[in-house]
Short mmCIF file of C-alpha atoms and ligand atoms in Angstrom, two decimals:
data_model
loop_
_atom_site.label_atom_id
_atom_site.label_comp_id
_atom_site.label_asym_id
_atom_site.label_seq_id
_atom_site.Cartn_x
_atom_site.Cartn_y
_atom_site.Cartn_z
CA MET A 14 5.85 -0.68 -14.22
CA PRO A 15 5.96 -2.86 -11.07
CA ASP A 16 3.40 -5.66 -10.85
CA TYR A 17 -0.04 -5.34 -9.26
CA ALA A 18 0.80 -7.23 -6.07
CA LEU A 19 3.85 -5.10 -5.29
CA LEU A 20 1.93 -1.85 -5.87
CA GLU A 21 -0.84 -3.13 -3.59
CA LYS A 22 1.69 -3.96 -0.91
CA ALA A 23 3.20 -0.46 -1.20
CA ALA A 24 -0.24 1.19 -1.08
CA TYR A 25 -1.18 -0.70 2.10
CA THR A 26 2.16 0.12 3.69
CA ILE A 27 1.56 3.82 3.03
CA ILE A 28 -1.98 3.73 4.42
CA ASN A 29 -0.89 1.89 7.56
CA SER A 30 2.00 4.23 8.34
CA ARG A 31 1.88 6.81 11.05
CA TYR A 32 4.48 9.30 9.76
CA THR A 33 5.52 9.11 6.11
CA ILE A 34 8.18 11.29 4.52
CA ALA A 35 9.81 11.36 1.08
CA LEU A 36 13.45 11.83 0.13
CA THR A 37 13.70 12.99 -3.48
CA GLY A 38 16.61 13.39 -5.88
CA ALA A 39 17.31 14.58 -9.41
CA GLY A 40 15.39 11.61 -10.88
CA ILE A 41 11.99 12.98 -9.84
CA SER A 42 12.53 16.00 -12.09
CA VAL A 43 13.74 14.06 -15.14
CA GLU A 44 10.18 13.86 -16.53
CA SER A 45 10.06 17.68 -16.24
CA GLY A 46 12.98 17.83 -18.66
CA ILE A 47 15.76 18.40 -16.10
CA PRO A 48 18.56 15.86 -16.51
CA PRO A 49 20.32 14.35 -13.47
CA PHE A 50 24.01 15.03 -12.84
CA ARG A 51 25.17 11.47 -13.30
CA GLY A 52 24.48 8.73 -15.84
CA GLU A 53 24.26 8.50 -19.61
CA HIS A 54 22.40 11.80 -20.20
CA GLY A 55 23.76 13.46 -17.06
CA ILE A 56 24.80 17.09 -16.84
CA TRP A 57 28.39 16.08 -16.01
CA ASN A 58 28.81 14.67 -19.51
CA ARG A 59 28.52 18.22 -20.79
CA TYR A 60 29.95 20.39 -18.02
CA ASP A 61 32.84 20.29 -15.61
CA PRO A 62 31.69 19.83 -11.97
CA LEU A 63 34.64 22.03 -10.91
CA THR A 64 32.61 25.10 -11.92
CA LEU A 65 30.23 24.37 -9.05
CA GLU A 66 32.93 24.19 -6.39
CA ILE A 67 32.71 27.02 -3.93
CA ASP A 68 36.41 27.99 -4.06
CA PHE A 69 36.34 28.00 -7.85
CA PHE A 70 33.23 30.23 -7.77
CA TYR A 71 34.93 32.89 -5.62
CA GLN A 72 38.16 32.74 -7.63
CA ASN A 73 36.55 32.64 -11.09
CA PRO A 74 33.07 34.14 -10.66
CA THR A 75 32.56 35.00 -14.32
CA GLU A 76 33.49 31.56 -15.61
CA SER A 77 31.44 29.84 -12.92
CA TRP A 78 28.42 32.09 -13.56
CA GLN A 79 28.56 31.32 -17.31
CA VAL A 80 28.00 27.64 -16.60
CA ILE A 81 25.46 28.30 -13.82
CA ARG A 82 23.46 30.60 -16.09
CA GLU A 83 23.35 28.03 -18.84
CA ILE A 84 22.46 25.01 -16.69
CA PHE A 85 20.18 26.45 -14.04
CA TYR A 86 18.56 29.50 -15.61
CA GLN A 87 18.49 29.05 -19.39
CA PHE A 88 18.47 25.27 -19.71
CA PHE A 89 16.02 24.30 -16.98
CA GLY A 90 14.64 27.60 -15.83
CA ASN A 91 11.16 26.99 -17.28
CA ALA A 92 10.59 23.41 -16.13
CA LYS A 93 7.15 22.62 -14.67
CA PRO A 94 6.16 20.04 -12.03
CA ASN A 95 5.41 16.58 -13.48
CA LYS A 96 3.03 13.79 -12.42
CA ALA A 97 5.40 12.67 -9.67
CA HIS A 98 5.54 16.11 -8.02
CA LEU A 99 1.76 16.43 -8.33
CA ALA A 100 1.19 13.00 -6.77
CA LEU A 101 3.29 13.97 -3.72
CA ALA A 102 1.29 17.19 -3.40
CA LYS A 103 -1.95 15.14 -3.36
CA LEU A 104 -0.53 12.87 -0.65
CA GLU A 105 0.38 15.85 1.53
CA GLU A 106 -3.04 17.40 0.95
CA ALA A 107 -4.69 14.12 2.01
CA GLY A 108 -2.66 14.12 5.25
CA ILE A 109 -0.69 11.02 4.23
CA LEU A 110 2.69 12.59 3.52
CA GLN A 111 4.16 14.67 6.33
CA ALA A 112 7.23 16.18 4.65
CA ILE A 113 9.59 16.05 1.69
CA ILE A 114 13.35 16.22 2.06
CA THR A 115 14.64 17.14 -1.37
CA GLN A 116 18.14 17.24 -2.79
CA ASN A 117 16.75 19.18 -5.74
CA ILE A 118 17.16 22.89 -6.12
CA ASP A 119 14.49 23.41 -8.78
CA ASN A 120 11.57 24.51 -6.56
CA LEU A 121 9.22 22.06 -8.32
CA HIS A 122 7.83 20.48 -5.14
CA GLN A 123 6.65 23.90 -3.95
CA GLU A 124 5.27 24.73 -7.39
CA ALA A 125 3.31 21.46 -7.28
CA GLY A 126 1.73 22.59 -3.99
CA ASN A 127 3.74 20.86 -1.26
CA ARG A 128 4.19 23.05 1.81
CA GLU A 129 6.46 20.99 4.06
CA VAL A 130 9.62 20.86 1.90
CA TYR A 131 13.14 20.76 3.37
CA GLU A 132 15.66 21.87 0.77
CA PHE A 133 18.82 20.01 1.66
CA HIS A 134 20.80 21.67 -1.13
CA GLY A 135 19.10 25.06 -1.25
CA ASN A 136 17.11 26.59 -4.11
CA SER A 137 18.21 27.98 -7.46
CA LYS A 138 15.24 30.38 -7.62
CA LYS A 139 16.80 32.51 -4.89
CA LEU A 140 20.02 34.52 -5.23
CA VAL A 141 21.96 36.04 -2.33
CA CYS A 142 24.51 38.87 -2.17
CA THR A 143 27.77 37.48 -0.78
CA ARG A 144 28.46 40.76 1.06
CA CYS A 145 25.27 42.36 2.37
CA GLY A 146 23.06 39.24 2.33
CA MET A 147 20.31 40.83 0.23
CA VAL A 148 18.04 38.10 -1.19
CA TYR A 149 16.72 38.29 -4.74
CA HIS A 150 14.30 36.10 -6.68
CA ALA A 151 15.59 34.74 -9.98
CA GLY A 152 14.18 37.08 -12.59
CA GLU A 153 14.76 40.18 -10.46
CA LEU A 154 18.40 40.38 -11.56
CA ALA A 155 19.56 40.59 -15.17
CA LEU A 156 21.86 37.72 -16.14
CA ASP A 157 23.28 39.30 -19.29
CA VAL A 158 26.32 40.86 -17.60
CA LEU A 159 28.37 38.38 -15.57
CA PRO A 160 29.17 37.87 -12.81
CA VAL A 161 25.82 38.87 -11.33
CA THR A 162 26.19 41.68 -8.76
CA CYS A 163 24.05 43.18 -6.01
CA LEU A 164 21.83 46.13 -6.97
CA ASP A 165 22.59 47.67 -3.60
CA CYS A 166 26.28 47.12 -2.77
CA HIS A 167 27.54 45.88 -6.18
CA SER A 168 29.22 42.80 -4.67
CA LEU A 169 29.13 39.29 -6.09
CA VAL A 170 25.76 37.53 -6.01
CA LYS A 171 25.55 33.74 -5.55
CA PRO A 172 22.68 31.37 -6.29
CA ASP A 173 21.23 30.13 -2.99
CA PHE A 174 22.03 26.49 -3.65
CA VAL A 175 24.75 24.44 -2.03
CA PHE A 176 28.00 24.36 -4.01
CA PHE A 177 30.47 21.50 -3.71
CA GLY A 178 32.52 22.24 -0.60
CA GLU A 179 29.71 24.10 1.19
CA GLY A 180 27.74 22.92 4.21
CA ILE A 181 24.05 22.00 4.30
CA PRO A 182 21.75 24.91 5.30
CA LYS A 183 21.22 24.51 9.07
CA ASP A 184 17.45 24.83 9.14
CA ALA A 185 16.89 22.29 6.34
CA TYR A 186 19.44 19.97 7.94
CA PHE A 187 17.82 19.94 11.39
CA ARG A 188 14.29 19.59 10.05
CA SER A 189 15.43 16.72 7.82
CA MET A 190 17.14 14.96 10.71
CA GLU A 191 14.09 15.36 12.92
CA ALA A 192 11.75 14.01 10.21
CA THR A 193 14.12 11.11 9.50
CA GLU A 194 14.19 10.15 13.18
CA ARG A 195 10.44 10.42 13.46
CA CYS A 196 9.28 8.63 10.31
CA ASP A 197 8.09 5.04 10.15
CA LEU A 198 8.02 5.11 6.33
CA MET A 199 10.42 6.81 3.93
CA LEU A 200 9.72 6.97 0.20
CA VAL A 201 13.08 7.27 -1.57
CA ILE A 202 12.44 8.61 -5.06
CA GLY A 203 14.82 9.20 -7.97
CA THR A 204 18.10 9.31 -6.12
CA THR A 205 21.30 7.28 -6.25
CA ALA A 206 21.72 8.23 -2.56
CA GLU A 207 25.41 8.60 -3.26
CA VAL A 208 25.72 12.31 -2.48
CA MET A 209 26.54 12.71 1.22
CA PRO A 210 25.24 13.56 3.76
CA ALA A 211 21.75 13.31 2.14
CA GLY A 212 22.55 9.76 1.04
CA GLN A 213 22.82 8.68 4.68
CA LEU A 214 19.20 9.53 5.48
CA PRO A 215 17.62 6.27 4.23
CA GLY A 216 20.10 4.24 6.33
CA MET A 217 19.37 6.38 9.39
CA ALA A 218 15.61 5.97 8.91
CA LYS A 219 16.01 2.23 8.51
CA SER A 220 18.06 1.88 11.68
CA ASN A 221 15.31 3.74 13.54
CA GLY A 222 12.88 1.06 12.42
CA SER A 223 11.41 2.81 9.38
CA THR A 224 10.24 0.96 6.29
CA ILE A 225 11.84 2.05 2.99
CA ILE A 226 9.94 2.14 -0.30
CA GLU A 227 12.20 3.01 -3.21
CA ILE A 228 11.12 4.24 -6.67
CA ASN A 229 13.71 4.37 -9.44
CA PRO A 230 13.96 3.02 -13.02
CA GLU A 231 17.39 1.58 -12.09
CA PRO A 232 18.37 -0.38 -9.00
CA THR A 233 20.69 1.51 -6.62
CA TYR A 234 22.81 0.27 -3.74
CA LEU A 235 19.75 0.82 -1.54
CA SER A 236 17.62 -1.54 -3.64
CA GLN A 237 19.97 -4.37 -2.86
CA THR A 238 20.47 -3.51 0.81
CA ILE A 239 17.87 -1.64 2.83
CA SER A 240 14.83 -1.06 0.57
CA ASP A 241 11.87 -3.11 1.77
CA ILE A 242 9.89 -2.52 -1.43
CA PHE A 243 11.60 -1.54 -4.67
CA LEU A 244 9.18 -0.17 -7.28
CA GLN A 245 11.15 -0.17 -10.49
CA GLY A 246 9.94 2.49 -12.92
CA LYS A 247 9.76 6.20 -13.69
CA ALA A 248 8.69 8.37 -10.78
CA GLY A 249 5.80 10.01 -12.67
CA GLU A 250 4.30 6.72 -13.79
CA VAL A 251 4.76 4.78 -10.56
CA LEU A 252 3.75 7.57 -8.17
CA SER A 253 0.60 8.55 -10.02
CA VAL A 254 -0.68 4.94 -10.06
CA LEU A 255 0.38 4.36 -6.44
CA THR A 256 -1.22 7.60 -5.22
CA ASP A 257 -4.52 6.79 -6.96
CA ARG A 258 -4.54 3.38 -5.26
CA VAL A 259 -3.84 4.90 -1.84
CA LEU A 260 -6.51 7.57 -2.20
CA GLN A 261 -9.09 5.05 -3.47
CA LYS A 262 -8.49 2.79 -0.49
CA MET A 263 -9.01 5.71 1.89
CA ASP A 264 -12.45 6.61 0.50
P1 NAD B 30 21.78 11.53 -9.37
O1 NAD B 30 22.03 12.36 -10.57
O2 NAD B 30 22.91 10.99 -8.62
O3 NAD B 30 20.83 10.30 -9.72
C1 NAD B 30 19.62 10.44 -10.33
C2 NAD B 30 18.77 9.18 -10.10
O4 NAD B 30 17.54 9.37 -10.77
C3 NAD B 30 19.36 7.88 -10.67
O5 NAD B 30 19.30 6.87 -9.68
C4 NAD B 30 18.44 7.54 -11.84
O6 NAD B 30 18.29 6.14 -12.05
C5 NAD B 30 17.15 8.15 -11.39
N1 NAD B 30 16.17 8.47 -12.44
C6 NAD B 30 16.37 8.76 -13.74
N2 NAD B 30 15.19 8.99 -14.37
C7 NAD B 30 14.23 8.83 -13.44
C8 NAD B 30 12.80 8.93 -13.46
N3 NAD B 30 12.12 9.25 -14.57
N4 NAD B 30 12.14 8.69 -12.31
C9 NAD B 30 12.80 8.37 -11.16
N5 NAD B 30 14.13 8.27 -11.09
C10 NAD B 30 14.84 8.50 -12.21
O7 NAD B 30 20.86 12.42 -8.48
P2 NAD B 30 20.86 12.65 -6.96
O8 NAD B 30 21.12 11.37 -6.25
O9 NAD B 30 19.65 13.39 -6.65
O10 NAD B 30 22.14 13.56 -6.65
C11 NAD B 30 22.64 14.54 -7.48
C12 NAD B 30 22.75 15.92 -6.89
O11 NAD B 30 22.55 16.79 -7.97
C13 NAD B 30 21.70 16.28 -5.91
O12 NAD B 30 22.36 16.64 -4.77
C14 NAD B 30 20.99 17.54 -6.45
O13 NAD B 30 21.24 18.64 -5.60
C15 NAD B 30 21.66 17.87 -7.71
N6 NAD B 30 20.78 18.02 -8.91
C16 NAD B 30 19.58 18.62 -8.81
C17 NAD B 30 18.77 18.73 -9.93
C18 NAD B 30 17.42 19.38 -9.76
O14 NAD B 30 17.26 20.26 -8.94
N7 NAD B 30 16.42 18.92 -10.51
C19 NAD B 30 19.19 18.23 -11.16
C20 NAD B 30 20.46 17.64 -11.23
C21 NAD B 30 21.25 17.54 -10.08
ZN1 ZN B 31 24.80 43.44 -1.57
#
C-alpha cells in the first residue's frame, strides 16, 4: 500500500480536478478472479492468442469458439465486481468521476453501477449474428453446440468484443477521444498500456495538460515516464482507501 502522504496528495488532486476520467485494464478485474492476458498467471500462458484473431475466427469458427467458451463464458462468466469497481461507482455517484474508458469486456463496471462507461474493446455479455446483426445477451443462446449460430438466420454468431485485427467500435472510440481531450485528471488503473490504440490515451491526456494518477502493483512504462503520482498496489485495496479519503474530505 502506498504511504499516507502519497495517498493524501492523490486525494487532493482528485478533489481539485474539474473533469476526472479513468482508463481501466485487465488488472482491475484480477481481484474478481479474472486473470489478465499477460504476465505470470496470464491467460496467454494457457491459450494461444491466435484463436482470438478475427481471420482465424471466420476460418475456424468451431475451434475459436471452443477457446472463447472456455475463457469468457465458463471460466470467468460468473465474476462479480470487486472493491475497485465499487469504488469507481461511488466516485461517479458523488459527481467526482465523469467517465470510465475500459479495455475490459467483462461488464463489471456496469454491474458495479457506473453509467458512463466507454467499452473500447466491446463486451463479452453481448453476442451478434455475423449475417443479420441480431443481438443476443449471453445466456440467451446455448453454448453446447459449437459454433454458436443465430436462432433466426442460422449464421455464425460472434461475441461482441474486439478480436485481434478488428477496429475499435466507433461510438466508444469517439467518446473516449472526447473524454481524453477534455479531462484534467486521468486515473490509469490496472493496465500495462501496451495494447494500442488504448495505450496511447494516457499520453494524449498528458499532452493536453492532464495529470496522470496510476494504480498498479507493478510499475509500467507509464510509471517511469508520464505518471505524476504512481500508487503501487492492488486496485481494490488502493482505490477503496483513496475513495474513502476523497469522500471524507468532501463532507
Ligand atoms: P494486461 O494483461 O496487459 O496487463 C494487466 C495489468 O494489470 C498489469 O500491468 C498488471 O501489473 C496489472 N495488475 C495485476 N493485478 C492487479 C491488481 N490486483 N490491481 C491492479 N492492477 C493489477 O492488461 P491490459 O493492459 O488491460 O490489456 C490486455 C487486453 O486484454 C485488454 O485489451 C483487454 O481487452 C483484454 N482483457 C480483458 C479482460 C477482462 O475483461 N477482464 C481480461 C483479460 C484481458
Ligand atoms: Zn442472424
